[in-house]
mmCIF file of C-alpha atoms in Angstrom:
data_model
loop_
_atom_site.group_PDB
_atom_site.id
_atom_site.type_symbol
_atom_site.label_atom_id
_atom_site.label_comp_id
_atom_site.label_asym_id
_atom_site.label_seq_id
_atom_site.Cartn_x
_atom_site.Cartn_y
_atom_site.Cartn_z
ATOM 1 C CA UNK A 112 25.483 109.093 154.781
ATOM 2 C CA UNK A 113 28.847 110.419 156.036
ATOM 3 C CA UNK A 114 30.690 112.007 153.052
ATOM 4 C CA UNK A 115 33.996 110.283 153.773
ATOM 5 C CA UNK A 116 35.010 106.584 153.932
ATOM 6 C CA UNK A 117 38.223 105.211 155.387
ATOM 7 C CA UNK A 118 40.478 102.653 153.701
ATOM 8 C CA UNK A 119 39.506 100.094 156.359
ATOM 9 C CA UNK A 120 35.808 100.684 155.743
ATOM 10 C CA UNK A 121 36.171 100.476 151.983
ATOM 11 C CA UNK A 122 38.185 97.226 152.144
ATOM 12 C CA UNK A 123 35.358 95.689 154.199
ATOM 13 C CA UNK A 124 32.586 96.539 151.702
ATOM 14 C CA UNK A 125 31.133 93.654 149.731
ATOM 15 C CA UNK A 126 32.745 93.118 146.369
ATOM 16 C CA UNK A 127 31.074 92.716 143.015
ATOM 17 C CA UNK A 128 27.881 93.876 141.356
ATOM 18 C CA UNK A 129 25.202 94.539 142.537
ATOM 19 C CA UNK A 130 26.362 94.277 146.131
ATOM 20 C CA UNK A 131 29.604 96.288 145.901
ATOM 21 C CA UNK A 132 30.170 99.986 145.573
ATOM 22 C CA UNK A 133 30.808 101.642 142.264
ATOM 23 C CA UNK A 134 34.429 102.842 142.369
ATOM 24 C CA UNK A 135 35.459 105.958 140.486
ATOM 25 C CA UNK A 136 39.145 106.896 139.989
ATOM 26 C CA UNK A 137 39.299 110.656 139.456
ATOM 27 C CA UNK A 138 43.052 111.297 139.474
ATOM 28 C CA UNK A 139 43.704 114.845 138.287
ATOM 29 C CA UNK A 140 46.126 117.654 138.958
ATOM 30 C CA UNK A 141 46.117 121.273 137.833
ATOM 31 C CA UNK A 142 48.003 121.650 134.595
ATOM 32 C CA UNK A 143 48.287 117.867 134.018
ATOM 33 C CA UNK A 144 49.543 115.357 133.175
ATOM 34 C CA UNK A 145 46.329 113.437 132.350
ATOM 35 C CA UNK A 146 45.217 110.869 134.921
ATOM 36 C CA UNK A 147 44.440 108.039 132.541
ATOM 37 C CA UNK A 148 48.026 106.714 132.165
ATOM 38 C CA UNK A 149 48.534 106.477 135.950
ATOM 39 C CA UNK A 150 45.139 104.847 136.296
ATOM 40 C CA UNK A 151 46.112 102.172 133.761
ATOM 41 C CA UNK A 152 49.399 101.633 135.634
ATOM 42 C CA UNK A 153 47.543 100.734 138.816
ATOM 43 C CA UNK A 154 44.160 101.428 140.390
ATOM 44 C CA UNK A 155 41.816 100.066 143.018
ATOM 45 C CA UNK A 156 40.399 96.742 141.746
ATOM 46 C CA UNK A 157 37.178 97.297 139.858
ATOM 47 C CA UNK A 158 37.542 101.096 139.629
ATOM 48 C CA UNK A 159 36.501 102.974 136.483
ATOM 49 C CA UNK A 160 38.473 106.038 135.411
ATOM 50 C CA UNK A 161 36.521 109.309 135.086
ATOM 51 C CA UNK A 162 38.156 112.300 133.411
ATOM 52 C CA UNK A 163 37.628 115.496 135.376
ATOM 53 C CA UNK A 164 38.341 117.930 132.503
ATOM 54 C CA UNK A 165 35.990 116.312 129.981
ATOM 55 C CA UNK A 166 33.336 114.394 132.039
ATOM 56 C CA UNK A 167 33.110 116.357 135.249
ATOM 57 C CA UNK A 168 33.319 119.800 133.658
ATOM 58 C CA UNK A 169 32.262 121.599 130.540
ATOM 59 C CA UNK A 170 34.648 123.253 128.103
ATOM 60 C CA UNK A 171 36.512 126.332 129.478
ATOM 61 C CA UNK A 172 34.918 129.611 128.549
ATOM 62 C CA UNK A 173 33.082 132.618 129.911
ATOM 63 C CA UNK A 174 31.732 130.541 132.829
ATOM 64 C CA UNK A 175 35.196 129.593 134.004
ATOM 65 C CA UNK A 176 37.852 126.935 133.496
ATOM 66 C CA UNK A 177 35.745 124.077 134.954
ATOM 67 C CA UNK A 178 32.077 124.969 134.506
ATOM 68 C CA UNK A 179 29.301 122.485 135.156
ATOM 69 C CA UNK A 180 29.448 119.594 132.704
ATOM 70 C CA UNK A 181 26.907 118.906 129.990
ATOM 71 C CA UNK A 182 24.413 116.689 131.797
ATOM 72 C CA UNK A 183 24.349 114.152 128.967
ATOM 73 C CA UNK A 184 28.105 113.750 129.101
ATOM 74 C CA UNK A 185 28.138 113.496 132.891
ATOM 75 C CA UNK A 186 25.298 111.009 132.902
ATOM 76 C CA UNK A 187 26.967 108.786 130.279
ATOM 77 C CA UNK A 188 30.210 108.745 132.324
ATOM 78 C CA UNK A 189 28.392 107.771 135.502
ATOM 79 C CA UNK A 190 26.392 105.047 133.779
ATOM 80 C CA UNK A 191 29.585 103.624 132.205
ATOM 81 C CA UNK A 192 31.059 103.435 135.705
ATOM 82 C CA UNK A 193 28.042 101.510 137.003
ATOM 83 C CA UNK A 194 26.429 104.327 139.018
ATOM 84 C CA UNK A 195 22.749 103.797 139.734
ATOM 85 C CA UNK A 196 20.232 105.284 142.162
ATOM 86 C CA UNK A 197 20.540 102.446 144.735
ATOM 87 C CA UNK A 198 24.226 101.728 144.437
ATOM 88 C CA UNK A 199 26.784 103.237 146.754
ATOM 89 C CA UNK A 200 29.575 105.213 145.030
ATOM 90 C CA UNK A 201 33.111 105.685 146.346
ATOM 91 C CA UNK A 202 35.357 108.211 144.584
ATOM 92 C CA UNK A 203 39.084 108.595 145.057
ATOM 93 C CA UNK A 204 42.103 110.308 143.523
ATOM 94 C CA UNK A 205 45.859 110.233 144.056
ATOM 95 C CA UNK A 206 45.573 111.580 147.605
ATOM 96 C CA UNK A 207 45.118 115.340 147.264
ATOM 97 C CA UNK A 208 41.346 114.941 147.384
ATOM 98 C CA UNK A 209 40.397 117.659 144.978
ATOM 99 C CA UNK A 210 39.424 115.548 141.969
ATOM 100 C CA UNK A 211 37.523 113.085 144.138
ATOM 101 C CA UNK A 212 35.720 115.946 145.896
ATOM 102 C CA UNK A 213 34.672 117.358 142.535
ATOM 103 C CA UNK A 214 33.051 114.047 141.627
ATOM 104 C CA UNK A 215 31.460 113.770 145.087
ATOM 105 C CA UNK A 216 30.034 117.263 144.798
ATOM 106 C CA UNK A 217 28.609 116.719 141.288
ATOM 107 C CA UNK A 218 26.972 113.466 142.226
ATOM 108 C CA UNK A 219 25.470 115.051 145.343
ATOM 109 C CA UNK A 220 24.386 118.106 143.396
ATOM 110 C CA UNK A 221 22.784 115.767 140.816
ATOM 111 C CA UNK A 222 20.752 114.043 143.530
ATOM 112 C CA UNK A 223 22.748 110.914 144.349
ATOM 113 C CA UNK A 224 22.752 110.497 148.122
ATOM 114 C CA UNK A 225 25.035 107.470 148.537
ATOM 115 C CA UNK A 226 28.418 108.790 147.599
ATOM 116 C CA UNK A 227 31.618 109.038 149.676
ATOM 117 C CA UNK A 228 35.221 110.158 149.170
ATOM 118 C CA UNK A 229 38.030 107.769 150.120
ATOM 119 C CA UNK A 230 39.981 109.561 152.800
ATOM 120 C CA UNK A 231 43.584 109.897 151.673
ATOM 121 C CA UNK A 232 42.829 108.419 148.256
ATOM 122 C CA UNK A 233 45.000 105.926 146.517
ATOM 123 C CA UNK A 234 48.007 106.941 148.626
ATOM 124 C CA UNK A 235 46.240 105.793 151.808
ATOM 125 C CA UNK A 236 45.124 102.590 150.089
ATOM 126 C CA UNK A 237 48.641 101.581 149.078
ATOM 127 C CA UNK A 238 50.090 102.726 152.425
ATOM 128 C CA UNK A 239 47.775 100.164 154.027
ATOM 129 C CA UNK A 240 49.350 97.447 151.895
ATOM 130 C CA UNK A 241 46.202 96.868 149.841
ATOM 131 C CA UNK A 242 46.429 95.645 146.264
ATOM 132 C CA UNK A 243 46.134 97.513 142.976
ATOM 133 C CA UNK A 244 44.919 96.208 139.612
ATOM 134 C CA UNK A 245 45.958 97.027 136.071
ATOM 135 C CA UNK A 246 43.065 95.398 134.208
ATOM 136 C CA UNK A 247 40.467 97.956 132.981
ATOM 137 C CA UNK A 248 36.951 96.836 133.818
ATOM 138 C CA UNK A 249 34.382 96.619 131.043
ATOM 139 C CA UNK A 250 31.883 99.434 130.705
ATOM 140 C CA UNK A 251 28.809 98.889 132.877
ATOM 141 C CA UNK A 252 25.196 99.875 132.336
ATOM 142 C CA UNK A 253 24.270 101.951 135.341
ATOM 143 C CA UNK A 254 20.890 103.579 135.608
ATOM 144 C CA UNK A 255 21.986 106.937 136.903
ATOM 145 C CA UNK A 256 19.744 109.897 136.106
ATOM 146 C CA UNK A 257 20.757 113.387 137.141
ATOM 147 C CA UNK A 258 18.319 115.499 139.171
ATOM 148 C CA UNK A 259 20.278 118.766 139.600
ATOM 149 C CA UNK A 260 19.776 121.087 142.532
ATOM 150 C CA UNK A 261 20.352 118.922 145.596
ATOM 151 C CA UNK A 262 23.329 121.123 146.604
ATOM 152 C CA UNK A 263 23.528 124.845 146.403
ATOM 153 C CA UNK A 264 25.150 126.591 143.440
ATOM 154 C CA UNK A 265 26.072 130.275 143.346
ATOM 155 C CA UNK A 266 26.270 132.596 140.368
ATOM 156 C CA UNK A 267 28.768 135.460 140.409
ATOM 157 C CA UNK A 268 26.102 137.930 141.567
ATOM 158 C CA UNK A 269 24.923 135.524 144.282
ATOM 159 C CA UNK A 270 28.467 134.996 145.514
ATOM 160 C CA UNK A 271 28.967 138.780 145.778
ATOM 161 C CA UNK A 272 25.726 139.145 147.732
ATOM 162 C CA UNK A 273 26.574 136.261 150.013
ATOM 163 C CA UNK A 274 29.886 137.851 150.874
ATOM 164 C CA UNK A 275 27.963 140.831 152.259
ATOM 165 C CA UNK A 276 25.251 138.983 154.229
ATOM 166 C CA UNK A 277 26.937 135.681 155.164
ATOM 167 C CA UNK A 278 30.340 134.050 154.800
ATOM 168 C CA UNK A 279 32.021 133.504 151.466
ATOM 169 C CA UNK A 280 35.178 131.407 151.782
ATOM 170 C CA UNK A 281 38.038 131.685 149.280
ATOM 171 C CA UNK A 282 39.664 128.253 149.196
ATOM 172 C CA UNK A 283 42.794 129.305 147.271
ATOM 173 C CA UNK A 284 46.294 129.725 148.662
ATOM 174 C CA UNK A 285 46.839 132.810 150.785
ATOM 175 C CA UNK A 286 49.225 134.439 148.285
ATOM 176 C CA UNK A 287 46.625 134.238 145.534
ATOM 177 C CA UNK A 288 43.903 135.535 147.868
ATOM 178 C CA UNK A 289 46.024 138.529 148.836
ATOM 179 C CA UNK A 290 46.846 139.230 145.205
ATOM 180 C CA UNK A 291 50.600 138.754 145.647
ATOM 181 C CA UNK A 292 50.637 136.459 142.641
ATOM 182 C CA UNK A 293 48.217 134.969 140.111
ATOM 183 C CA UNK A 294 49.750 132.205 138.015
ATOM 184 C CA UNK A 295 46.636 131.213 136.117
ATOM 185 C CA UNK A 296 43.866 133.814 135.887
ATOM 186 C CA UNK A 297 44.057 137.291 134.336
ATOM 187 C CA UNK A 298 43.666 139.353 137.535
ATOM 188 C CA UNK A 299 45.045 138.857 141.057
ATOM 189 C CA UNK A 300 43.088 139.330 144.257
ATOM 190 C CA UNK A 301 39.794 138.077 145.694
ATOM 191 C CA UNK A 302 36.068 138.735 145.712
ATOM 192 C CA UNK A 303 35.372 141.718 148.002
ATOM 193 C CA UNK A 304 34.161 140.491 151.366
ATOM 194 C CA UNK A 305 35.511 136.927 150.961
ATOM 195 C CA UNK A 306 37.459 135.292 153.756
ATOM 196 C CA UNK A 307 40.498 133.181 153.007
ATOM 197 C CA UNK A 308 40.425 129.522 154.112
ATOM 198 C CA UNK A 309 42.844 127.523 151.975
ATOM 199 C CA UNK A 310 41.743 124.005 150.968
ATOM 200 C CA UNK A 311 45.249 122.716 151.752
ATOM 201 C CA UNK A 312 44.592 123.354 155.450
ATOM 202 C CA UNK A 313 41.645 120.877 155.482
ATOM 203 C CA UNK A 314 44.038 117.903 155.725
ATOM 204 C CA UNK A 315 46.859 116.564 157.788
ATOM 205 C CA UNK A 316 50.019 117.512 155.842
ATOM 206 C CA UNK A 317 51.886 114.285 156.516
ATOM 207 C CA UNK A 318 49.105 111.929 155.461
ATOM 208 C CA UNK A 319 46.622 113.916 153.306
ATOM 209 C CA UNK A 320 43.790 112.653 155.558
ATOM 210 C CA UNK A 321 41.016 115.052 156.419
ATOM 211 C CA UNK A 322 41.164 116.721 159.790
ATOM 212 C CA UNK A 323 38.722 115.438 162.377
ATOM 213 C CA UNK A 324 35.237 116.926 162.339
ATOM 214 C CA UNK A 325 35.819 118.945 165.500
ATOM 215 C CA UNK A 326 39.125 120.337 164.125
ATOM 216 C CA UNK A 327 37.410 121.291 160.903
ATOM 217 C CA UNK A 328 34.583 122.981 162.789
ATOM 218 C CA UNK A 329 37.087 124.964 164.840
ATOM 219 C CA UNK A 330 39.014 125.970 161.696
ATOM 220 C CA UNK A 331 35.919 127.166 159.831
ATOM 221 C CA UNK A 332 34.503 128.803 162.934
ATOM 222 C CA UNK A 333 37.523 131.095 163.064
ATOM 223 C CA UNK A 334 36.605 132.175 159.540
ATOM 224 C CA UNK A 335 33.011 132.859 160.639
ATOM 225 C CA UNK A 336 31.519 129.744 159.096
ATOM 226 C CA UNK A 337 29.412 128.043 161.761
ATOM 227 C CA UNK A 338 26.228 125.908 161.708
ATOM 228 C CA UNK A 339 23.301 128.176 160.937
ATOM 229 C CA UNK A 340 25.420 130.669 159.008
ATOM 230 C CA UNK A 341 24.857 130.986 155.286
ATOM 231 C CA UNK A 342 28.136 129.842 153.723
ATOM 232 C CA UNK A 343 29.476 129.825 150.179
ATOM 233 C CA UNK A 344 32.795 128.698 148.747
ATOM 234 C CA UNK A 345 34.858 129.485 145.716
ATOM 235 C CA UNK A 346 38.364 128.731 144.498
ATOM 236 C CA UNK A 347 40.186 129.037 141.210
ATOM 237 C CA UNK A 348 37.798 127.063 138.993
ATOM 238 C CA UNK A 349 35.434 125.062 141.205
ATOM 239 C CA UNK A 350 37.665 122.050 141.928
ATOM 240 C CA UNK A 351 39.509 122.678 145.190
ATOM 241 C CA UNK A 352 36.395 124.550 146.308
ATOM 242 C CA UNK A 353 34.472 121.276 146.104
ATOM 243 C CA UNK A 354 36.926 119.855 148.620
ATOM 244 C CA UNK A 355 36.165 122.792 150.919
ATOM 245 C CA UNK A 356 32.444 122.021 150.610
ATOM 246 C CA UNK A 357 33.260 118.412 151.518
ATOM 247 C CA UNK A 358 35.291 119.460 154.554
ATOM 248 C CA UNK A 359 32.475 121.782 155.638
ATOM 249 C CA UNK A 360 30.008 118.949 155.307
ATOM 250 C CA UNK A 361 32.173 116.771 157.582
ATOM 251 C CA UNK A 362 32.089 119.639 160.080
ATOM 252 C CA UNK A 363 28.290 119.820 159.819
ATOM 253 C CA UNK A 364 28.143 123.075 157.907
ATOM 254 C CA UNK A 365 26.218 123.128 154.596
ATOM 255 C CA UNK A 366 27.731 125.322 151.920
ATOM 256 C CA UNK A 367 26.985 126.420 148.351
ATOM 257 C CA UNK A 368 29.658 126.368 145.632
ATOM 258 C CA UNK A 369 30.383 129.139 143.209
ATOM 259 C CA UNK A 370 31.391 126.827 140.355
ATOM 260 C CA UNK A 371 32.755 129.528 138.042
ATOM 261 C CA UNK A 372 34.941 130.781 140.887
ATOM 262 C CA UNK A 373 37.877 133.184 140.332
ATOM 263 C CA UNK A 374 38.380 132.043 136.742
ATOM 264 C CA UNK A 375 34.931 133.410 135.857
ATOM 265 C CA UNK A 376 34.968 136.381 138.238
ATOM 266 C CA UNK A 377 38.388 137.726 137.198
ATOM 267 C CA UNK A 378 37.671 137.411 133.469
ATOM 268 C CA UNK A 379 34.467 139.390 133.649
ATOM 269 C CA UNK A 380 36.024 142.692 134.899
ATOM 270 C CA UNK A 381 34.312 142.559 138.277
ATOM 271 C CA UNK A 382 35.464 144.429 141.400
ATOM 272 C CA UNK A 383 38.584 142.973 143.028
ATOM 273 C CA UNK A 384 39.981 143.279 146.548
ATOM 274 C CA UNK A 385 43.624 142.712 147.490
ATOM 275 C CA UNK A 386 45.554 142.271 150.730
ATOM 276 C CA UNK A 387 45.000 139.989 153.720
ATOM 277 C CA UNK A 388 41.581 141.415 154.744
ATOM 278 C CA UNK A 389 38.202 140.720 153.095
ATOM 279 C CA UNK A 390 37.952 144.295 151.786
#
């Protein structure tokens, strides 16, 4: 299944259970505010809200700001939203794509094969003149069961080794990669050997829609990430990096995610490189 669905394709899907897709609203932004109030103010009809910080991630700590969630918590959230093994899932956010990509990545990692991200998110939906709802759907009773391991996950040591033998992409902004500034984590810079490929460049700036597959393939190819190359991704805390993994998948390039990312790496006193080159 292609990892992305357009507004037109989603609007044409059959509505209702069991025929329709399970819709997950994952509106989130770094530093807040929470996504629940904007969800309640208007969301795609039938969509369930999923909280990234508490249901798609574990508590912040030594493993980073957004470590893998407790499987029981994640499973309960997916079942409440009606996710089951044979039901298609569509995830969306406000338009940036990061929150939706985190949900997509977790579901794919947990073994669910029928999950797609709404290209352009809620912004694209409303731009197409399609309706929103304010009623909150009742909790469902999905039969989702997690089977972790379907997508690659890197530890800190594995990310360091991959940077030497393959391609490790740093999905953060260029100024954070270079070490010019670090507004969140304790140390500035990047993992030695990592190549900068900011997540923000995966989309068309004016619309927030993903670049076409051939454009993404060209972009990642310039960073050394091509089909057949071993590729890994990290970011600040494993959220925008999931969007990079999504974009790589659209380009036909499988990639593993270092979930702990820079928030784990920088807090552990590991080696750091600075400047515009991998180091």
